[in-house]
PDB file of C-alpha atoms in Angstrom:
ATOM      1  CA  PHE A   1     119.248  70.515 118.213  1.00 72.00           C
ATOM      2  CA  PRO A   2     120.255  73.742 116.488  1.00 76.00           C
ATOM      3  CA  ASN A   3     117.972  75.078 113.760  1.00 77.00           C
ATOM      4  CA  GLN A   4     115.171  72.631 114.539  1.00 79.00           C
ATOM      5  CA  ILE A   5     111.743  73.679 113.286  1.00 80.00           C
ATOM      6  CA  ASN A   6     108.812  73.183 115.624  1.00 81.00           C
ATOM      7  CA  ASN A   7     105.228  74.301 115.125  1.00 85.00           C
ATOM      8  CA  VAL A   8     105.307  76.118 118.470  1.00 88.00           C
ATOM      9  CA  LEU A   9     107.646  78.573 116.768  1.00 90.00           C
ATOM     10  CA  VAL A  10     105.071  80.077 114.404  1.00 91.00           C
ATOM     11  CA  PHE A  11     101.591  79.056 115.466  1.00 92.00           C
ATOM     12  CA  PRO A  12     101.085  81.580 118.300  1.00 94.00           C
ATOM     13  CA  GLY A  13     101.963  84.393 115.896  1.00 95.00           C
ATOM     14  CA  VAL A  14      99.958  82.894 113.038  1.00 96.00           C
ATOM     15  CA  PHE A  15      96.836  82.617 115.173  1.00 95.00           C
ATOM     16  CA  ARG A  16      97.291  86.126 116.630  1.00 96.00           C
ATOM     17  CA  GLY A  17      97.674  87.554 113.122  1.00 97.00           C
ATOM     18  CA  LEU A  18      94.590  85.702 111.874  1.00 96.00           C
ATOM     19  CA  LEU A  19      92.546  86.917 114.836  1.00 95.00           C
ATOM     20  CA  ASP A  20      93.756  90.506 114.447  1.00 96.00           C
ATOM     21  CA  ALA A  21      92.805  90.462 110.750  1.00 96.00           C
ATOM     22  CA  GLN A  22      89.517  88.707 111.554  1.00 94.00           C
ATOM     23  CA  SER A  23      90.385  86.210 108.852  1.00 93.00           C
ATOM     24  CA  ARG A  24      88.259  83.117 108.403  1.00 90.00           C
ATOM     25  CA  THR A  25      90.733  81.407 106.103  1.00 91.00           C
ATOM     26  CA  VAL A  26      94.418  80.576 105.929  1.00 93.00           C
ATOM     27  CA  ASN A  27      96.203  80.635 102.603  1.00 93.00           C
ATOM     28  CA  THR A  28      99.660  80.024 101.211  1.00 93.00           C
ATOM     29  CA  GLU A  29     100.519  83.729 101.144  1.00 94.00           C
ATOM     30  CA  MET A  30      99.944  83.947 104.904  1.00 95.00           C
ATOM     31  CA  MET A  31     102.194  80.951 105.566  1.00 93.00           C
ATOM     32  CA  ILE A  32     104.918  82.385 103.329  1.00 94.00           C
ATOM     33  CA  ALA A  33     104.625  85.699 105.180  1.00 96.00           C
ATOM     34  CA  ALA A  34     105.024  83.802 108.473  1.00 94.00           C
ATOM     35  CA  ALA A  35     108.109  81.970 107.176  1.00 91.00           C
ATOM     36  CA  ARG A  36     109.707  85.188 105.946  1.00 93.00           C
ATOM     37  CA  ALA A  37     108.965  86.940 109.231  1.00 94.00           C
ATOM     38  CA  LEU A  38     110.512  84.043 111.106  1.00 91.00           C
ATOM     39  CA  ALA A  39     113.610  84.270 108.905  1.00 88.00           C
ATOM     40  CA  THR A  40     114.039  87.970 109.663  1.00 91.00           C
ATOM     41  CA  THR A  41     113.774  87.502 113.421  1.00 91.00           C
ATOM     42  CA  VAL A  42     117.412  86.449 113.772  1.00 89.00           C
ATOM     43  CA  ALA A  43     119.536  89.590 113.409  1.00 89.00           C
ATOM     44  CA  ASP A  44     122.546  89.513 111.098  1.00 91.00           C
ATOM     45  CA  ASP A  45     124.942  89.851 114.049  1.00 93.00           C
ATOM     46  CA  GLU A  46     123.330  86.788 115.697  1.00 90.00           C
ATOM     47  CA  LEU A  47     123.404  84.697 112.529  1.00 89.00           C
ATOM     48  CA  ASN A  48     125.713  81.665 112.488  1.00 90.00           C
ATOM     49  CA  ALA A  49     125.669  78.082 111.253  1.00 90.00           C
ATOM     50  CA  ASN A  50     123.928  76.914 114.445  1.00 89.00           C
ATOM     51  CA  TYR A  51     121.486  79.822 114.660  1.00 89.00           C
ATOM     52  CA  ILE A  52     119.542  80.595 111.481  1.00 88.00           C
ATOM     53  CA  ILE A  53     116.157  79.804 113.040  1.00 89.00           C
ATOM     54  CA  PRO A  54     115.198  81.677 116.211  1.00 90.00           C
ATOM     55  CA  SER A  55     114.651  79.932 119.499  1.00 87.00           C
ATOM     56  CA  VAL A  56     111.067  79.320 120.618  1.00 86.00           C
ATOM     57  CA  PHE A  57     111.951  81.625 123.513  1.00 89.00           C
ATOM     58  CA  HIS A  58     113.005  84.563 121.293  1.00 90.00           C
ATOM     59  CA  LYS A  59     110.918  87.520 122.477  1.00 92.00           C
ATOM     60  CA  ASP A  60     110.116  88.887 119.013  1.00 93.00           C
ATOM     61  CA  VAL A  61     108.972  85.724 117.208  1.00 94.00           C
ATOM     62  CA  ALA A  62     105.230  85.809 117.942  1.00 95.00           C
ATOM     63  CA  LYS A  63     104.931  89.569 117.456  1.00 96.00           C
ATOM     64  CA  THR A  64     106.849  89.564 114.163  1.00 96.00           C
ATOM     65  CA  VAL A  65     104.976  86.566 112.748  1.00 96.00           C
ATOM     66  CA  ALA A  66     101.595  87.954 113.865  1.00 97.00           C
ATOM     67  CA  SER A  67     102.234  91.271 112.138  1.00 97.00           C
ATOM     68  CA  ALA A  68     103.281  89.591 108.878  1.00 97.00           C
ATOM     69  CA  VAL A  69     100.302  87.213 108.872  1.00 97.00           C
ATOM     70  CA  ARG A  70      97.901  90.046 109.651  1.00 97.00           C
ATOM     71  CA  GLU A  71      99.265  92.119 106.744  1.00 96.00           C
ATOM     72  CA  ALA A  72      99.037  89.147 104.370  1.00 96.00           C
ATOM     73  CA  ALA A  73      95.504  88.324 105.515  1.00 95.00           C
ATOM     74  CA  LEU A  74      94.334  91.901 105.061  1.00 95.00           C
ATOM     75  CA  ALA A  75      95.996  92.114 101.636  1.00 92.00           C
ATOM     76  CA  GLY A  76      94.340  88.863 100.596  1.00 84.00           C
ATOM     77  CA  ALA A  77      90.951  90.054 101.801  1.00 77.00           C
ATOM     78  CA  GLN A  78      91.150  92.997  99.408  1.00 69.00           C
ATOM     79  CA  GLU A  79      91.878  90.842  96.364  1.00 65.00           C
ATOM     80  CA  ASP A  80      89.254  88.924  94.448  1.00 41.00           C
ATOM     81  CA  ALA A  81      88.858  85.472  95.901  1.00 52.00           C
ATOM     82  CA  ALA A  82      90.084  82.929  93.383  1.00 54.00           C
ATOM     83  CA  PRO A  83      89.481  79.217  93.803  1.00 55.00           C
ATOM     84  CA  PRO A  84      92.501  77.472  95.323  1.00 56.00           C
ATOM     85  CA  ARG A  85      94.775  75.697  92.876  1.00 58.00           C
ATOM     86  CA  PRO A  86      95.691  72.117  93.718  1.00 56.00           C
ATOM     87  CA  THR A  87      99.421  71.697  94.236  1.00 54.00           C
ATOM     88  CA  PRO A  88     101.617  68.615  94.002  1.00 56.00           C
ATOM     89  CA  GLY A  89     102.237  67.237  97.465  1.00 53.00           C
ATOM     90  CA  GLY A  90      99.482  69.269  99.118  1.00 52.00           C
ATOM     91  CA  HIS A  91      99.709  71.999 101.761  1.00 50.00           C
ATOM     92  CA  HIS A  92     102.396  70.247 103.819  1.00 47.00           C
ATOM     93  CA  GLU A  93     104.830  70.351 100.896  1.00 50.00           C
ATOM     94  CA  ILE A  94     104.079  74.041 100.338  1.00 51.00           C
ATOM     95  CA  ARG A  95     104.872  74.875 103.957  1.00 51.00           C
ATOM     96  CA  CYS A  96     108.127  72.937 103.882  1.00 51.00           C
ATOM     97  CA  ARG A  97     109.227  74.534 100.627  1.00 56.00           C
ATOM     98  CA  SER A  98     108.243  77.992 101.907  1.00 56.00           C
ATOM     99  CA  LEU A  99     110.284  77.630 105.059  1.00 57.00           C
ATOM    100  CA  ALA A 100     113.216  76.211 103.141  1.00 55.00           C
ATOM    101  CA  THR A 101     113.138  79.103 100.670  1.00 60.00           C
ATOM    102  CA  ALA A 102     112.869  81.707 103.422  1.00 58.00           C
ATOM    103  CA  PHE A 103     115.845  80.331 105.319  1.00 55.00           C
ATOM    104  CA  GLU A 104     118.004  79.382 102.349  1.00 60.00           C
ATOM    105  CA  GLY A 105     119.307  82.907 101.889  1.00 58.00           C
ATOM    106  CA  ARG A 106     120.038  83.263 105.613  1.00 56.00           C
ATOM    107  CA  ALA A 107     121.955  79.985 105.729  1.00 52.00           C
ATOM    108  CA  ASN A 108     123.956  80.882 102.626  1.00 57.00           C
ATOM    109  CA  SER A 109     124.787  84.226 104.205  1.00 58.00           C
ATOM    110  CA  ALA A 110     126.058  82.530 107.368  1.00 54.00           C
ATOM    111  CA  THR A 111     128.176  80.131 105.326  1.00 55.00           C
ATOM    112  CA  ALA A 112     129.619  82.971 103.250  1.00 58.00           C
ATOM    113  CA  GLN A 113     130.574  84.772 106.467  1.00 59.00           C
ATOM    114  CA  GLY A 114     132.476  81.673 107.554  1.00 59.00           C
ATOM    115  CA  VAL A 115     130.292  80.927 110.567  1.00 53.00           C
TER     116      VAL A 115
END
């Protein structure tokens, strides 16, 4: 199915980024960075109604996600650690909303281009 999300899409890059940053934790900022990196993987000239999320076979997905997660992890390590705030719906809801927000602009762009 076009535009189907699967965890195999981001987890190799997420884990590589966490390992590269030597992070012992995963936070919301890292997952948002992964979602945004995933959204930027599809080039504007490739973007269409059936292709706003890259294929699991796209050669740049893991590398792009890993770099974004690493940067977010390193940035978070430099900030003071604050206790996590509970969120309605828990971490699963945050991930879904993050991915939806990251791709919303891309989908709207494809629609506006008439694809």
